Amino acid sequence: MLQEESDLSLIIAQIVQKLKGSSLYAQLERQAWASLQRPEIRLESLKEDIKEFFKISGWEKKLQNAVYSELNVYPLPSHPAAPPEHLKEPLVYMRKAQGSWEKRILKSLNSMCTELSIPLARKRPVGQQKELLNKWNEMGTDEPDLSLFRPVYAPKDFLEVLINLRNPNYENGDSLSFRTHLGLIQVPLKVKDIPELKECFVELGLNTGQLGIDDSTQVPPELFENEHVRIGQKVLAEQDSAAAQQYIRQGSPTALRAELWALILNISSQPEDILYYEQLKTNVIQHDLLVDSLIYKDVKLTASNDDYYFVFEDYLYQVLLCFSRDTSVLGHFAYNSASPPKSYIRGKLGLEEYAVFYPPNGVIPFHGFSMYVAPLCFLYHEPYKLYQTFREMYVRFFFRLHSISSHPSGIVSLCLLFETLLQTYLPQLFYHLREIGAQPLRISFKWMVRAFSGYLATDQLLLLWDRILGYNSLEILAVLAAAVFAFRAVNLMEVTSLAAAEFLLIFLL
Amino acid sequence: PFSLQNQNYKCHGSSKGKEREQRASIRFKTTLMNTLTDVLRNRPGWVEVKDEGEWDFYWCDVSWLRENFDHTYMDDHVRINHFRNHYELTRKNYMVKNLKRFRRQLEREAGKLEAAKCDFFPKTFEMPCEYHLFVEEFRKHPGITWIMKPVARSQGKGIFLFRRLKDIMDWRKGTAGKKFASLEAQPARAPTATVNPSGTHDTRSSDDQKDELPVENYVAQRYIENPYLIGGRKFDLRVYVLVMSYLPLRAWLYRDGFARFSNTRFTLTSIDDQYVHLTNVAVQKTSPDYHPKKGCKWMLQRFRQYLASKHSPQAVEALFSEIDNIFIKSLQSVQKVIISDKHCFELYGYDILIDQDLKPWLLEVNASPSLTASSQEDYELKTCLLEDTLHVVDMEARLTGKEKRVGGFDLMWNDGPVSREEGAPDLPGMGNFVTNTHLGMQGRWEVGVPGGAGGIQHSTV
C-alpha cells in the first residue's frame, strides 16, 4: 500500500514538474487571475470557487487532457536509484547494440560528407535565402542534382542488425525443440500470444462494430455507423482526450478524423505554435544542412513516385526540413533508446563546449522516412497543423520503429511478435517459407518499419493508424502483418522463391 | 455481369425482335491500337475483321463517321460508337448555343430557379461572330482572366489566356488568326456551319470546302480563377458517361474516373505558362517538369476520400449531386437536335473543374476520350470501362433490360430520373429519392460482385 502511494505521489510530482513549464500552465494562471473579477469568486472559498470556474469553463478538461497525454507518452518512473539510461532502455545488450548501430550510421554520414566535400551545415548566402523563401511553397519544382547522395541506410540494413542481436546471458542450447524459434529474431523478449492480444484489443472483437467493415454500402447504417458517428460528434463536443482515445478504437469517421487525432495527441494550434513553426522555417531558410539533401532525395524517391502522395510533395519538404531543425524533439531521447548524434565544431573534436547535436533534432532520416508524413497530408493542409501532428506522432510512436529497444512497441518486439504468431498459428506455412529461403520477416519488415504507409491504400492506412492512437501501441502492426500472411496462406504455400512470395503479396496490398 | 434488378421498372434496352437473337460470333472492326483492341480481341466470341469485311460492331473515329455514315447501310443489330452529329455536344461553340437555347426554354417552362441549374458553363462567346457581345462583357469585369480555345481541337492545342483586349486585337486583325488557321493535321477542314431552323448545324463534307480558306472558330470563355487546389495544384476531373439513345434519353454513369493534376503549382501571376493552367495529360506530357514515373492522376475514389476528410458529408454529397446535374442538363440540351439512330451509342469523356466554393463547372465534353493508358492503374481502369461499355451495348443479347447497374456503370437517366433504391418506384419528388449514381464510390471490385472482376482477375500482368 505504502509503495503504491509513494509511487503515485512520485508520478504526480513528475507530471506537475513537466506541466509547470508548459504554456498551459501560464494560461491557467492567467485564467485564474482573470477569474478574480467574476462575482461568483469569493475570498473565503477562493480555492473551491476557482476550481469550480475551471470545471465549467472547460479549462479543467484541458488540464485533464494534458495529464492524460503525459501519462501516455512518458514511461512511469522506475526505481529512484535507476540511472537515466534505464529509462531509455533497461537492457544493457540492447543499449550496446543501439550504440554501435548509431556509430555505423554516423560513420556513413561522415564519409558521405568527406567524399562529396560538403559541410554538414553552412549558412546560406542572402541571395539563396531570398530564392528559397520565394520558392517555399513549391520546393518540389527544384531539381537539384542528388545523384551523388545516397540514403544513409535502408530498412533492410537495419534488419540485418536486428537479426544479429543476441542476449549474452541467454543460452538456449543447441538442441532443437518445439520451443525453438524458427524466425530471424533470436532474442528472448516477452510478446503477447493470441489470448492476451484478444484481451488487450477487446474492441476489435467480432461482436463489436468497426469502421472500415461495418460501414460498407451493404450494411444498413442504422446498425452501427449512424450511432458511431453521433458518439464521435459528442466526444468532440466534450473535448475529452481519454474518451476520444477510447472511441477511436472502433475507427474514426472520415469527417471527424482530423479533429479527433488533434484531440488525442493533445494538439491545439495556439498562436505560439504557429510562431514556433515560422521560427523553424526561418532556420531552414538561413542554414543549409546536409540532411536537407537526404530529405530531398528521400521525398523524390518515395513519396513523389507514389500514386497517392505525389500531390503533396511540397508539403513534405515544408514539414521535414523544419522537423530537422526542431530542438524540442530532443526531449523524446529521454525515453528513446537512441541518442542524438553529436557533432563538433571544426577543429574542436572531443571538446564538449563545442559539441552540437546534428541534425538539431537528433533524427537522421533513412530511406522511406518521408512516408511517415505523407498520409497526414490527407487530414491537414495548414503546414503548422500538419507539422505539429507529425511531430507528435513521431515522438510517440514512429521513433520506436527504427531504434533498438526492448519496449513492447519497439521494432524488435514487433518482429518477434509477428514471427511468433506465424510460427504458432501457421506452422506449416512458416516452415515452408523458411525452407524456400523466404523468411516471412524479410517480406513484412518493411511494412512494419513504415507502419504500412505506402503499402496500404490511404483510407485503410488511416483506419489502421486510428487503432495505433486508440491503443497507444504499435503491436497492431505485427498482428496485421501476420494476418496478411494468413489471408494469403493458400497461395503462399505454392510459391517456390522469395521473389515469388513478394510478388504475390504486392497485389494484396 | 452482375446487375441490380428492379421488377417494377421500365426497360432500358431497345431490344426487339430478331436483334435479340444470339449470334454465333460478332465481327468487330476498329482502327485504334490501344486498350480498346486488347479488350475487343479478348472478348469471347468476337472476331476481328479488317479492311472491307462486313462488321457487326465498329469502333470508328469521327473522321470516318463524317465521311461514310450517311452512305453506309447497317442491319438492325449493328452497332457503331458515335452519333452522327455528336458535335452538337462536343464542339464548344455548338454546345454553348444548345445550352443557352435550352436554358431559355427551361426559364419559360419552369422558371428562373430551374433555369439557373444550367449555369455550370462559364460565360462563353463565339469568335469572331460574338466579338462585340464579348467586348461588352469584358468591359463589365475589368481585370479578370479569359481563355481562348479553338472549338474543334483537343489535347490543349491552340489555347491561350489573356487579360487585355490588346492580346486578341492582333488575333482579330488576322496575324494571329492566320497563324492558328494554318492547321496541323485535322483530318478534314474544320467544317463551317449553317444553322437549320430546328437548331441543328449542317456540316459540309470536305469535298465542298476544298476551295475555301479554312476558318477556325474559337470561343472566348471566362477563366475560372479560383480553382480548388490540392497540394497547391490545379486539377480537373475526367468522368465517363455512356449514352445509349437520345430519344428517349438513356444514359449511364461510370463510377470510376480520374482527377488530372497540373504538374506545377497554381498561380495567376504567369498566365503565359500554359503548363500551369492546362491539366490535360497531353499538355503535361510536354512540360519540362513532366516525369512519366510521377503520374499526375488520382482515381476518383481517392479524390472523393480526400474531399470527405476535408468537408462535411453533406457538402461532398451536394457537389456530386451538382455534377450529376451537369450530365443530365447537357444531354437534355442536345436531346432534340442529335439524330438518335438506334445503331448508335457513344461514350463521352466529360471534363469537370471544381472551384474553391465546391461548385463544379463543365469544361468540355469529348466524343473520343483517350483510350491510351498512361500507367498500369490507368490501363486497368480503361480496360474495365471498355468491357463494361460492351456489356451495356450488349451485342450478345444477355441483358434483360431491367438492370440499373451493369459492371461499373449505373443507369443515371432512363427517360427520367432513376432512383438508387432497389424496388422503389422511380418517383422524384418523394422525400427520400436518391439518384442512382455512385461517382467515386466503390467500383466493380465490391464484395459479392460475381463476374464483376477486379483488376487482378483480368490479369494482363
PDB file of C-alpha atoms in Angstrom, chain A residues 254 257 303-312 374-375 377-379 454 456-462 509, chain B residues 228 230 235 237 255-261 293-311 316 319-320 375-378 380-381 438-443 445:
ATOM      1  CA  THR A 254     -13.553  10.360 -42.181  1.00  0.00           C
ATOM      2  CA  ARG A 257     -10.671  12.215 -38.016  1.00  0.00           C
ATOM      3  CA  ALA A 303       6.565   9.914 -51.910  1.00  0.00           C
ATOM      4  CA  SER A 304       6.865  11.635 -55.292  1.00  0.00           C
ATOM      5  CA  ASN A 305       6.639   8.311 -57.028  1.00  0.00           C
ATOM      6  CA  ASP A 306       3.650   7.176 -55.101  1.00  0.00           C
ATOM      7  CA  ASP A 307       0.274   7.271 -56.845  1.00  0.00           C
ATOM      8  CA  TYR A 308      -1.436   8.668 -53.786  1.00  0.00           C
ATOM      9  CA  TYR A 309       1.048  11.079 -52.379  1.00  0.00           C
ATOM     10  CA  PHE A 310       2.837  12.732 -55.276  1.00  0.00           C
ATOM     11  CA  VAL A 311       0.408  15.635 -54.975  1.00  0.00           C
ATOM     12  CA  PHE A 312       1.703  16.544 -51.533  1.00  0.00           C
ATOM     13  CA  ALA A 374       2.609  11.634 -46.420  1.00  0.00           C
ATOM     14  CA  PRO A 375      -0.671  10.095 -45.174  1.00  0.00           C
ATOM     15  CA  CYS A 377      -1.489  15.320 -45.763  1.00  0.00           C
ATOM     16  CA  PHE A 378      -4.913  13.816 -46.258  1.00  0.00           C
ATOM     17  CA  LEU A 379      -6.006  15.275 -42.964  1.00  0.00           C
ATOM     18  CA  GLY A 454       2.772   3.246 -48.972  1.00  0.00           C
ATOM     19  CA  LEU A 456      -1.913   0.126 -47.821  1.00  0.00           C
ATOM     20  CA  ALA A 457      -4.473   2.344 -49.514  1.00  0.00           C
ATOM     21  CA  THR A 458      -4.750   5.627 -47.639  1.00  0.00           C
ATOM     22  CA  ASP A 459      -8.256   5.135 -46.307  1.00  0.00           C
ATOM     23  CA  GLN A 460      -7.275   1.766 -44.852  1.00  0.00           C
ATOM     24  CA  LEU A 461      -3.997   3.116 -43.572  1.00  0.00           C
ATOM     25  CA  LEU A 462      -5.754   5.858 -41.674  1.00  0.00           C
ATOM     26  CA  LEU A 509      -1.870  -4.576 -50.648  1.00  0.00           C
TER      27      LEU A 509
ATOM     28  CA  TYR B 228      -9.983  24.037 -55.982  1.00  0.00           C
ATOM     29  CA  ILE B 230      -4.916  20.013 -53.862  1.00  0.00           C
ATOM     30  CA  PHE B 235      -6.783  19.614 -61.404  1.00  0.00           C
ATOM     31  CA  LEU B 237     -11.991  15.564 -63.358  1.00  0.00           C
ATOM     32  CA  ARG B 255     -18.295   5.022 -61.186  1.00  0.00           C
ATOM     33  CA  ASP B 256     -14.583   5.385 -61.835  1.00  0.00           C
ATOM     34  CA  GLY B 257     -12.723   8.171 -63.485  1.00  0.00           C
ATOM     35  CA  PHE B 258      -9.790  10.296 -62.514  1.00  0.00           C
ATOM     36  CA  ALA B 259      -8.551  13.677 -61.444  1.00  0.00           C
ATOM     37  CA  ARG B 260      -5.780  15.041 -63.640  1.00  0.00           C
ATOM     38  CA  PHE B 261      -3.284  17.287 -61.915  1.00  0.00           C
ATOM     39  CA  LYS B 293       7.043   7.961 -63.458  1.00  0.00           C
ATOM     40  CA  LYS B 294       5.362  10.685 -61.476  1.00  0.00           C
ATOM     41  CA  GLY B 295       1.954  10.149 -62.955  1.00  0.00           C
ATOM     42  CA  CYS B 296      -0.348  13.034 -62.441  1.00  0.00           C
ATOM     43  CA  LYS B 297      -3.653  11.279 -61.936  1.00  0.00           C
ATOM     44  CA  TRP B 298      -5.721  10.278 -58.979  1.00  0.00           C
ATOM     45  CA  MET B 299      -8.538   7.793 -59.260  1.00  0.00           C
ATOM     46  CA  LEU B 300     -11.869   9.377 -58.400  1.00  0.00           C
ATOM     47  CA  GLN B 301     -12.269   7.235 -55.317  1.00  0.00           C
ATOM     48  CA  ARG B 302      -9.129   8.707 -53.856  1.00  0.00           C
ATOM     49  CA  PHE B 303     -10.345  12.173 -54.726  1.00  0.00           C
ATOM     50  CA  ARG B 304     -13.697  11.550 -53.086  1.00  0.00           C
ATOM     51  CA  GLN B 305     -11.990  10.220 -49.957  1.00  0.00           C
ATOM     52  CA  TYR B 306      -9.760  13.274 -49.859  1.00  0.00           C
ATOM     53  CA  LEU B 307     -12.764  15.574 -50.059  1.00  0.00           C
ATOM     54  CA  ALA B 308     -14.543  13.572 -47.371  1.00  0.00           C
ATOM     55  CA  SER B 309     -11.700  14.196 -44.958  1.00  0.00           C
ATOM     56  CA  LYS B 310     -11.811  17.932 -45.550  1.00  0.00           C
ATOM     57  CA  HIS B 311     -15.508  18.708 -45.977  1.00  0.00           C
ATOM     58  CA  VAL B 316     -19.466  16.302 -50.677  1.00  0.00           C
ATOM     59  CA  LEU B 319     -21.042  18.527 -55.004  1.00  0.00           C
ATOM     60  CA  PHE B 320     -21.610  15.159 -56.604  1.00  0.00           C
ATOM     61  CA  SER B 375       0.021   3.740 -66.328  1.00  0.00           C
ATOM     62  CA  GLN B 376      -0.902   0.299 -65.055  1.00  0.00           C
ATOM     63  CA  GLU B 377      -3.714   1.691 -62.943  1.00  0.00           C
ATOM     64  CA  ASP B 378      -4.954   3.654 -65.926  1.00  0.00           C
ATOM     65  CA  GLU B 380      -6.991  -1.322 -65.653  1.00  0.00           C
ATOM     66  CA  LEU B 381      -9.483   1.493 -65.454  1.00  0.00           C
ATOM     67  CA  HIS B 438     -22.124   6.424 -57.334  1.00  0.00           C
ATOM     68  CA  LEU B 439     -19.345   8.515 -58.802  1.00  0.00           C
ATOM     69  CA  GLY B 440     -16.107   7.912 -56.966  1.00  0.00           C
ATOM     70  CA  MET B 441     -17.640   5.350 -54.701  1.00  0.00           C
ATOM     71  CA  GLN B 442     -16.728   1.727 -54.687  1.00  0.00           C
ATOM     72  CA  GLY B 443     -16.241   0.353 -58.154  1.00  0.00           C
ATOM     73  CA  TRP B 445     -14.498  -4.512 -57.002  1.00  0.00           C
TER      74      TRP B 445
END
